[in-house]
Short mmCIF file of C-alpha atoms in Angstrom, two decimals:
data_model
loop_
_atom_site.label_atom_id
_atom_site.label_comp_id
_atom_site.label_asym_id
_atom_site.label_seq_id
_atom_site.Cartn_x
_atom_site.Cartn_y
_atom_site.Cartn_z
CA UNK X 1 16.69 -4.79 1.48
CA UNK X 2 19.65 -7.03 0.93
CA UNK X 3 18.25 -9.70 -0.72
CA UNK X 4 18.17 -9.69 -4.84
CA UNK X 5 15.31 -11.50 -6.17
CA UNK X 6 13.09 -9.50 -8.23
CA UNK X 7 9.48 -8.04 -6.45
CA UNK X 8 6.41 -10.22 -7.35
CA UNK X 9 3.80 -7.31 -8.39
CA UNK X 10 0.06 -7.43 -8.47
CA UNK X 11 -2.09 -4.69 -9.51
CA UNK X 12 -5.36 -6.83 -9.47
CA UNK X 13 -7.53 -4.80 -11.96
CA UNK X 14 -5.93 -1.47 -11.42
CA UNK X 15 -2.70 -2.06 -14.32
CA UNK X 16 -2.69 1.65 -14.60
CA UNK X 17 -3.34 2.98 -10.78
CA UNK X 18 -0.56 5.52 -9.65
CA UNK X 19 0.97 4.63 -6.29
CA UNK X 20 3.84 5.70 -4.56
CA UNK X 21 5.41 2.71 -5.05
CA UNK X 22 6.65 3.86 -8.93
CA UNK X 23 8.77 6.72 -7.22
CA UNK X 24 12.37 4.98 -6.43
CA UNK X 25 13.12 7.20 -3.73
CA UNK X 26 9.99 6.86 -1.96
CA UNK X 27 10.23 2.36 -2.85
CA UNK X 28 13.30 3.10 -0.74
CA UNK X 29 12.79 5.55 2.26
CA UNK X 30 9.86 2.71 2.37
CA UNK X 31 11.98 -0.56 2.41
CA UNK X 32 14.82 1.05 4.14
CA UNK X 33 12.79 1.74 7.06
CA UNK X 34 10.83 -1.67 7.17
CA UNK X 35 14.47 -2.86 7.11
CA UNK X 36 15.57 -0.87 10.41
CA UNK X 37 12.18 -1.92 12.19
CA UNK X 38 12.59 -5.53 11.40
CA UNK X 39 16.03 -5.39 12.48
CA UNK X 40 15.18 -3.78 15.66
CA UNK X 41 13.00 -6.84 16.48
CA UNK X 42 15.81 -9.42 15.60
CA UNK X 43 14.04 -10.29 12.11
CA UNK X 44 15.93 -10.55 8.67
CA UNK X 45 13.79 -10.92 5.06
CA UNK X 46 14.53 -14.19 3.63
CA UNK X 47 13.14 -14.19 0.00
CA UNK X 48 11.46 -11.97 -2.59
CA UNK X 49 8.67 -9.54 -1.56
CA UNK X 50 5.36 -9.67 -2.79
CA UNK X 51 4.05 -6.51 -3.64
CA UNK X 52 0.01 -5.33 -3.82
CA UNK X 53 -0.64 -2.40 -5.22
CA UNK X 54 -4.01 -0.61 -5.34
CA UNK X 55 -5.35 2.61 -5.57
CA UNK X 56 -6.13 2.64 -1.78
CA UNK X 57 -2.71 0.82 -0.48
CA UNK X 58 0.54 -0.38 -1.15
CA UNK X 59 1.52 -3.35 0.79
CA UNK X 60 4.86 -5.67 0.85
CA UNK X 61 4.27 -9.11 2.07
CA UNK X 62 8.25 -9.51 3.89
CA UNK X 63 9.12 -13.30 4.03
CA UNK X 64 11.35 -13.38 7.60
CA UNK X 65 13.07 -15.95 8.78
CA UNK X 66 11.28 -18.02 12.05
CA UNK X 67 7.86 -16.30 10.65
CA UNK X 68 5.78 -16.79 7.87
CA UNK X 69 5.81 -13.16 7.29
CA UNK X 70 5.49 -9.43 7.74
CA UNK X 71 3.68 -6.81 5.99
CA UNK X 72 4.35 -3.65 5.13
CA UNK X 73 1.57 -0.76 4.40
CA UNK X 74 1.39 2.29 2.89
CA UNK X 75 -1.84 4.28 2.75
CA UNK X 76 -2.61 8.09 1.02
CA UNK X 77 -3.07 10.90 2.66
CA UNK X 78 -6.67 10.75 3.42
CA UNK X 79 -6.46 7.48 5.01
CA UNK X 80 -2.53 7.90 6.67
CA UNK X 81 -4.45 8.18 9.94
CA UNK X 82 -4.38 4.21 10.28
CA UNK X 83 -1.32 3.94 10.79
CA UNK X 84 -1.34 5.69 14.37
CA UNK X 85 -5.27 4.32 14.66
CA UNK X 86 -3.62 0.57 14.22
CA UNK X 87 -1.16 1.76 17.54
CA UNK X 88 -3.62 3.18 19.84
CA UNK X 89 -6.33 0.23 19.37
CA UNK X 90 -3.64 -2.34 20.30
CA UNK X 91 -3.51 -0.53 23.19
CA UNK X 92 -6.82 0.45 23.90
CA UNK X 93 -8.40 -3.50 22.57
CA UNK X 94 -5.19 -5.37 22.10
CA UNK X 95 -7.42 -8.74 22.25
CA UNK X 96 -9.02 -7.79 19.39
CA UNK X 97 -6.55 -6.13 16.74
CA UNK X 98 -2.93 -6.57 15.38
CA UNK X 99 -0.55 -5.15 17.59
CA UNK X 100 1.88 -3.11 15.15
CA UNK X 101 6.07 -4.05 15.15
CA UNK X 102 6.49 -0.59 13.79
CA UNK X 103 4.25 2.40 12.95
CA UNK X 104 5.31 5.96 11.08
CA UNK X 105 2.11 7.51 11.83
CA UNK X 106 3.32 10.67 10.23
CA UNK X 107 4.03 9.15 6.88
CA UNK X 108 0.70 6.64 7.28
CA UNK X 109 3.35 3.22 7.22
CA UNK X 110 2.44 0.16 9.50
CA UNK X 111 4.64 -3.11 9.72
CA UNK X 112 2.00 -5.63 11.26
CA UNK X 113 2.74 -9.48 12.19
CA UNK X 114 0.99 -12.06 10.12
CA UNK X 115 -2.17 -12.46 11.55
CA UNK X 116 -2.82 -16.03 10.70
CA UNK X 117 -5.63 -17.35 8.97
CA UNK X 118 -8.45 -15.09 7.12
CA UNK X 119 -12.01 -15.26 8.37
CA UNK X 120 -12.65 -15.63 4.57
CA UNK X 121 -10.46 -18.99 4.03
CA UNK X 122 -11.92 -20.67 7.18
CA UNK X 123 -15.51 -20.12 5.52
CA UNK X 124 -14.32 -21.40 2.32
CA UNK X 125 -12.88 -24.40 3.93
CA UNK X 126 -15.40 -25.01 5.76
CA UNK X 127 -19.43 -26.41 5.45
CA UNK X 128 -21.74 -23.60 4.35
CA UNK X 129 -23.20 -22.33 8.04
CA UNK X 130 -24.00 -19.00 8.31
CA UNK X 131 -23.53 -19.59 12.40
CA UNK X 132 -20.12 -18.98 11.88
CA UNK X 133 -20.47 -15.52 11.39
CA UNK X 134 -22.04 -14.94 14.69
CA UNK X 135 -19.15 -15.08 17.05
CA UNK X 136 -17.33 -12.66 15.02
CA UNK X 137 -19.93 -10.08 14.89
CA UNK X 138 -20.46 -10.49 18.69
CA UNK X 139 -16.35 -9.57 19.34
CA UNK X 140 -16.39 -6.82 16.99
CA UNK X 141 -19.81 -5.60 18.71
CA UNK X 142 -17.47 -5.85 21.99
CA UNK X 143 -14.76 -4.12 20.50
CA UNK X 144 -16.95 -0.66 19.32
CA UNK X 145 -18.13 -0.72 23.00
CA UNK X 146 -15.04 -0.79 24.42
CA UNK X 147 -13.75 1.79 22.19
CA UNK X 148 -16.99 4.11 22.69
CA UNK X 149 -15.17 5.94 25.51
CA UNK X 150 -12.48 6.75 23.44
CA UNK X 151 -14.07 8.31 20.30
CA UNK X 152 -12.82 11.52 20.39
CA UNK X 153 -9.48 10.56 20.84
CA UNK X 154 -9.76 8.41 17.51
CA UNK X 155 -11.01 11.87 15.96
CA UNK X 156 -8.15 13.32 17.23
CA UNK X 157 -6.02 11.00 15.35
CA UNK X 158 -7.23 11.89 12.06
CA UNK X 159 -10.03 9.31 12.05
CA UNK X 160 -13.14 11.22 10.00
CA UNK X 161 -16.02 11.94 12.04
CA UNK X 162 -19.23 11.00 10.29
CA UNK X 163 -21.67 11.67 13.42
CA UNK X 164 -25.37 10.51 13.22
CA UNK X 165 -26.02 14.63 13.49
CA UNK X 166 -23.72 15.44 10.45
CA UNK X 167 -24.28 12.44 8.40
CA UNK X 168 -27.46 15.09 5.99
CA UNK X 169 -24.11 17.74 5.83
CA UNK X 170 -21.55 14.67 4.28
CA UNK X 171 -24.61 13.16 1.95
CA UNK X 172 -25.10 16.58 0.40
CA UNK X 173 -21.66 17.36 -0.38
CA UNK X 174 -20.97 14.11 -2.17
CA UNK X 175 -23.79 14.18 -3.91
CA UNK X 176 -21.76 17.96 -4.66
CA UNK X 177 -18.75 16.54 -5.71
CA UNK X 178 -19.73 13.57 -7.61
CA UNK X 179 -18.65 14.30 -11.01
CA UNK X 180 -20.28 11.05 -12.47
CA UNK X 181 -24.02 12.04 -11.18
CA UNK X 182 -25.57 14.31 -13.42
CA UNK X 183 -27.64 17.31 -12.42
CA UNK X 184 -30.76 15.06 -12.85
CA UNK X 185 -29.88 12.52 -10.43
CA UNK X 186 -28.24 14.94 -8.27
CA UNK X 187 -31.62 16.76 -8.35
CA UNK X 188 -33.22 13.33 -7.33
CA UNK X 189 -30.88 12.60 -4.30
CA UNK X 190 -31.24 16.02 -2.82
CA UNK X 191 -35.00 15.78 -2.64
CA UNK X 192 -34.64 12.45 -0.76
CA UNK X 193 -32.63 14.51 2.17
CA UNK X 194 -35.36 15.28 4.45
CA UNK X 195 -35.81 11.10 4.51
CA UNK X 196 -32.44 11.05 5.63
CA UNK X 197 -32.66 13.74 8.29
CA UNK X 198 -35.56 11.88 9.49
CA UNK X 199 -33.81 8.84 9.64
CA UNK X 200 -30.77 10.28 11.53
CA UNK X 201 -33.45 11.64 14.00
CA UNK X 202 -34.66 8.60 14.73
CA UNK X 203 -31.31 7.21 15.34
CA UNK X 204 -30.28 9.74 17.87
CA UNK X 205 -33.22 9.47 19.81
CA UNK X 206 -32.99 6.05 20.35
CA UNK X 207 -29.55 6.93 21.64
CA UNK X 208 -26.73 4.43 20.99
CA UNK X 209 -23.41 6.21 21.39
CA UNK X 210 -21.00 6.84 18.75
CA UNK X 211 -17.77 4.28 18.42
CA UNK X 212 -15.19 3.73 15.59
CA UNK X 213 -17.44 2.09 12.52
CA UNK X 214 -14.46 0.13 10.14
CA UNK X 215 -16.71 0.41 7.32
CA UNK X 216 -15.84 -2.19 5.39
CA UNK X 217 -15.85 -5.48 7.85
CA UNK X 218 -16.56 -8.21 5.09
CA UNK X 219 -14.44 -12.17 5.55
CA UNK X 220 -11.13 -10.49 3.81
CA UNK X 221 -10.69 -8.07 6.96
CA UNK X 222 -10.16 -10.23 10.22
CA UNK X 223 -8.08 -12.98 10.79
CA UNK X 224 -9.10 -16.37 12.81
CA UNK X 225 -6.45 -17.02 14.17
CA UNK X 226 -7.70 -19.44 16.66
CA UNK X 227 -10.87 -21.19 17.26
CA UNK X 228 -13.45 -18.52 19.13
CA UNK X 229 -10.39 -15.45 18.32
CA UNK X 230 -10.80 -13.04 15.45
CA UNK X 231 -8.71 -10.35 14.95
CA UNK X 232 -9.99 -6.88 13.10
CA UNK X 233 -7.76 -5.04 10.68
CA UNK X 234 -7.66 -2.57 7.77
CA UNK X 235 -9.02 0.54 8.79
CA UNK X 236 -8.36 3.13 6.65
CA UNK X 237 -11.93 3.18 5.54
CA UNK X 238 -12.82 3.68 9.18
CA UNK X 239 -15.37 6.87 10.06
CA UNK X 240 -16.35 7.64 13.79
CA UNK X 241 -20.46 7.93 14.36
CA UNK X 242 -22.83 5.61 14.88
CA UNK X 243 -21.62 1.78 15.18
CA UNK X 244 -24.16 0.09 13.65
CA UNK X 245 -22.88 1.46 10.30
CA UNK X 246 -20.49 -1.30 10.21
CA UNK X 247 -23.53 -4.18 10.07
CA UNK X 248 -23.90 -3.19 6.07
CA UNK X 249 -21.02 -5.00 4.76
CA UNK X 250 -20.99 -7.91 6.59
CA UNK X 251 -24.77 -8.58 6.31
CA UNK X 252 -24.59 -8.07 2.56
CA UNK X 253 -21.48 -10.63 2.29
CA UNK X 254 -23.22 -13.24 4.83
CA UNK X 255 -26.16 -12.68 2.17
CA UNK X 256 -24.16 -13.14 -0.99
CA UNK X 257 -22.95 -16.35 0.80
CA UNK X 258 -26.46 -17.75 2.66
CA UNK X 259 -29.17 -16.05 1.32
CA UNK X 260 -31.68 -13.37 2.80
CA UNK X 261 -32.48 -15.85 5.78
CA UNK X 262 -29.60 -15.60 7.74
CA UNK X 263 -30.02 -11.74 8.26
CA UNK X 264 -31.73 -11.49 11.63
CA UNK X 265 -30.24 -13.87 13.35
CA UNK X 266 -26.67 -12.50 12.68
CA UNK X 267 -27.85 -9.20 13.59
CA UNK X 268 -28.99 -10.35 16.59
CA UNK X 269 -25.57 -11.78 17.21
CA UNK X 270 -24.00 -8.40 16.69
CA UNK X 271 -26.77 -6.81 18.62
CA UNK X 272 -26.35 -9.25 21.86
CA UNK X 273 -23.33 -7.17 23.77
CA UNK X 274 -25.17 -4.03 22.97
CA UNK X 275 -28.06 -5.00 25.12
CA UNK X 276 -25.95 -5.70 28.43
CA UNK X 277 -26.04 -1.51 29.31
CA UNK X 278 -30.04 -1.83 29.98
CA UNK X 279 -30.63 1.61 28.62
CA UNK X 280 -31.84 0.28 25.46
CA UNK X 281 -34.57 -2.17 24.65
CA UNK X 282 -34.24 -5.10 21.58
CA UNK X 283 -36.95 -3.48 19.86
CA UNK X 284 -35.32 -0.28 20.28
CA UNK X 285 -31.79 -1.73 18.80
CA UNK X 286 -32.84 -3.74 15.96
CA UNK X 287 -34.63 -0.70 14.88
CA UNK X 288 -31.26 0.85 15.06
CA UNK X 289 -29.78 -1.18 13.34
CA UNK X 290 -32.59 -1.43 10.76
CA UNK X 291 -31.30 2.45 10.48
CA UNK X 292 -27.71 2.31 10.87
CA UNK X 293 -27.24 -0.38 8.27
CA UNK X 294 -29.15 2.36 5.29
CA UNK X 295 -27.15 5.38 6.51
CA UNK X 296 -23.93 3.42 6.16
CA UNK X 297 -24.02 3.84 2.71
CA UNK X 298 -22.64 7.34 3.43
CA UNK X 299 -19.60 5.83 4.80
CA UNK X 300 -18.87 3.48 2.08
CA UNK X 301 -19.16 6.46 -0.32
CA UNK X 302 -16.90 8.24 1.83
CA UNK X 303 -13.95 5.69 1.31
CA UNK X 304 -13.87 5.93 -2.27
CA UNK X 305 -12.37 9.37 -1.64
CA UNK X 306 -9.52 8.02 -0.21
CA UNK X 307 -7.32 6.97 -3.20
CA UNK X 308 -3.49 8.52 -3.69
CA UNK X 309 -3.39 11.57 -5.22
CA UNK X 310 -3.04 11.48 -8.92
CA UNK X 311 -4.19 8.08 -9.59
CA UNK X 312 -5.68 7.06 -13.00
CA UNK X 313 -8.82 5.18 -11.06
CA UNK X 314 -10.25 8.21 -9.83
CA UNK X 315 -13.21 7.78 -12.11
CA UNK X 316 -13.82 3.72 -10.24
CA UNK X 317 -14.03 5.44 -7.03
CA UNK X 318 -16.51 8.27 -8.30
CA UNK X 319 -18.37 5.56 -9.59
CA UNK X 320 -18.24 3.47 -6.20
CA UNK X 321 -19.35 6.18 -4.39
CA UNK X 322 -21.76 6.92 -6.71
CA UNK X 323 -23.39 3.38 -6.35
CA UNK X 324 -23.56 3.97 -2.53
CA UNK X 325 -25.29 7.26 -3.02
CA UNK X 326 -28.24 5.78 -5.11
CA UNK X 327 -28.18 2.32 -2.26
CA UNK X 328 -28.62 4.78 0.46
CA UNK X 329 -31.96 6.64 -1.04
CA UNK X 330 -33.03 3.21 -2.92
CA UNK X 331 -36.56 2.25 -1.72
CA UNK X 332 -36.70 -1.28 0.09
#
């Protein structure tokens, strides 16, 4: 970049997380090639980048001139696949994501568009109504639908499959590779894993078909950009399996924020596209997601895995995971 104010850094809680960012060659391949993109599109950076760095990310807010701004994301390894994921949804639900200026799905960089206001600033702006999470939920619920028919072709981009029938399989080996459980407690969760298997038993039989879960859909990951739009981002926690997963998050924030109460009636809002294929009755889906809203513990354990190699948090996201493991088997 040609510009020569200084980077405004913030490493939140994680002063010590190693991210590519510290590696000068890699800060430049990086910011040479958002440069290129942007100019490709007719944009120029007009003032210092902001840099967030976590153990999970790197992202470079861009300042460019006639915008507000442009991001730039890195993600590790494990979760590079959302780079190319971020691509093929704007083409597969364009009305519901960020369409990408520039992906490097090979390297797991996006350059996204600003996507105006976050879900989580119109709540906090607004009067305390728990009704506002309902329209929301009912376009994401729209979104996994459409995207059912193309779940193996978001496998095939590197998206982890975390299928109802496989979901026993991933529980036991990170219970395995937890290094913060000890054998006690790992003793404990294994002899909970014929309650899972019968959970996951039920949930096939009642037969909802697998979609792209995000995993981690609470007010800080879609934007409102107009009133009755939303747009979904920030997938790199994403699994594919069973859709309902993704209720857990946003239930638990709507909770932090309302209270208990609120709870069926926004999961009846999520539920309402799901009961337009007449193959499944509201009994039969609010069971499911009764089910799907336990077992997606697994996924949010699952994400904690997917930190850049070498990084000095390592032991946050055992713990993380960790947590999810005991919420999964927790009685209620």
């Amino acid at each position: 970049m040609r510009h020569q104010e200084p980077d405004v850094v913030d490493r939140g809680r994680f002063d010590t997380a190693v991210t590519p960012w510290e590696g000068a060659r890699w800060r430049d391949a990086a910011l040479a090639w958002a440069e290129r993109e942007l100019t490709a599109h007719g944009l120029r950076v007009t003032g210092p980048r902001s840099v967030r760095l976590r153990p999970w990310s790197v992202l470079v807010r861009l300042p460019v001139e006639g915008h507000s701004a442009v991001w730039f994301k890195a993600n590790p390894p494990a979760a590079a696949f959302e780079a190319g994921l971020a691509e093929s949804l704007a083409r597969w639900v364009p009305e519901h994501v960020l369409t990408p200026l520039a992906v490097d799905a090979g390297r797991g960089w996006s350059l996204l568009p600003h996507g105006g206001a976050l879900f989580r600033d119109v709540l906090d702006r607004g009067p305390a109504d728990a009704r506002a999470w309902e329209e929301p939920l009912r376009q994401y619920a729209e979104t996994q639908r459409a995207l059912v028919t193309y779940a193996a072709r978001i496998e095939a981009l590197g998206v982890p499959g975390a299928r109802t029938h496989a979901l026993p399989e991933i529980f036991g080996r990170l219970v395995t590779e937890n290094a913060l459980l000890d054998a006690a407690e790992k003793r404990r969760l294994r002899a909970s894993r014929a309650r899972l298997v019968d959970w996951c038993a039920e949930l096939t039989e009642i037969g909802v078909p697998d979609s792209l879960d995000h995993s981690d859909l609470h007010e800080g990951q879609f934007f409102a950009p107009e009133p009755g739009r939303f747009t979904f981002f920030d997938w790199g926690d994403a699994l594919v399996g069973p859709p309902f997963c993704s209720l857990l998050v946003p239930l638990r924030a709507a909770r932090a924020r309302y209270g208990s109460d609120v709870l069926p009636r926004l999961r009846d809002a999520y539920l309402e596209p799901w009961t337009g294929t007449g193959h499944h009755t509201r009994a039969d889906l609010r069971r499911a997601a009764d089910l799907a809203c336990r077992l997606g513990a697994i996924g949010r354990a699952c994400s904690w895995g997917r930190l850049f190699p070498g990084t000095s948090d390592a032991a946050d996201g055992a713990a993380s995971a960790a947590y999810w493991l005991r919420e999964l088997m927790a009685r209620r």
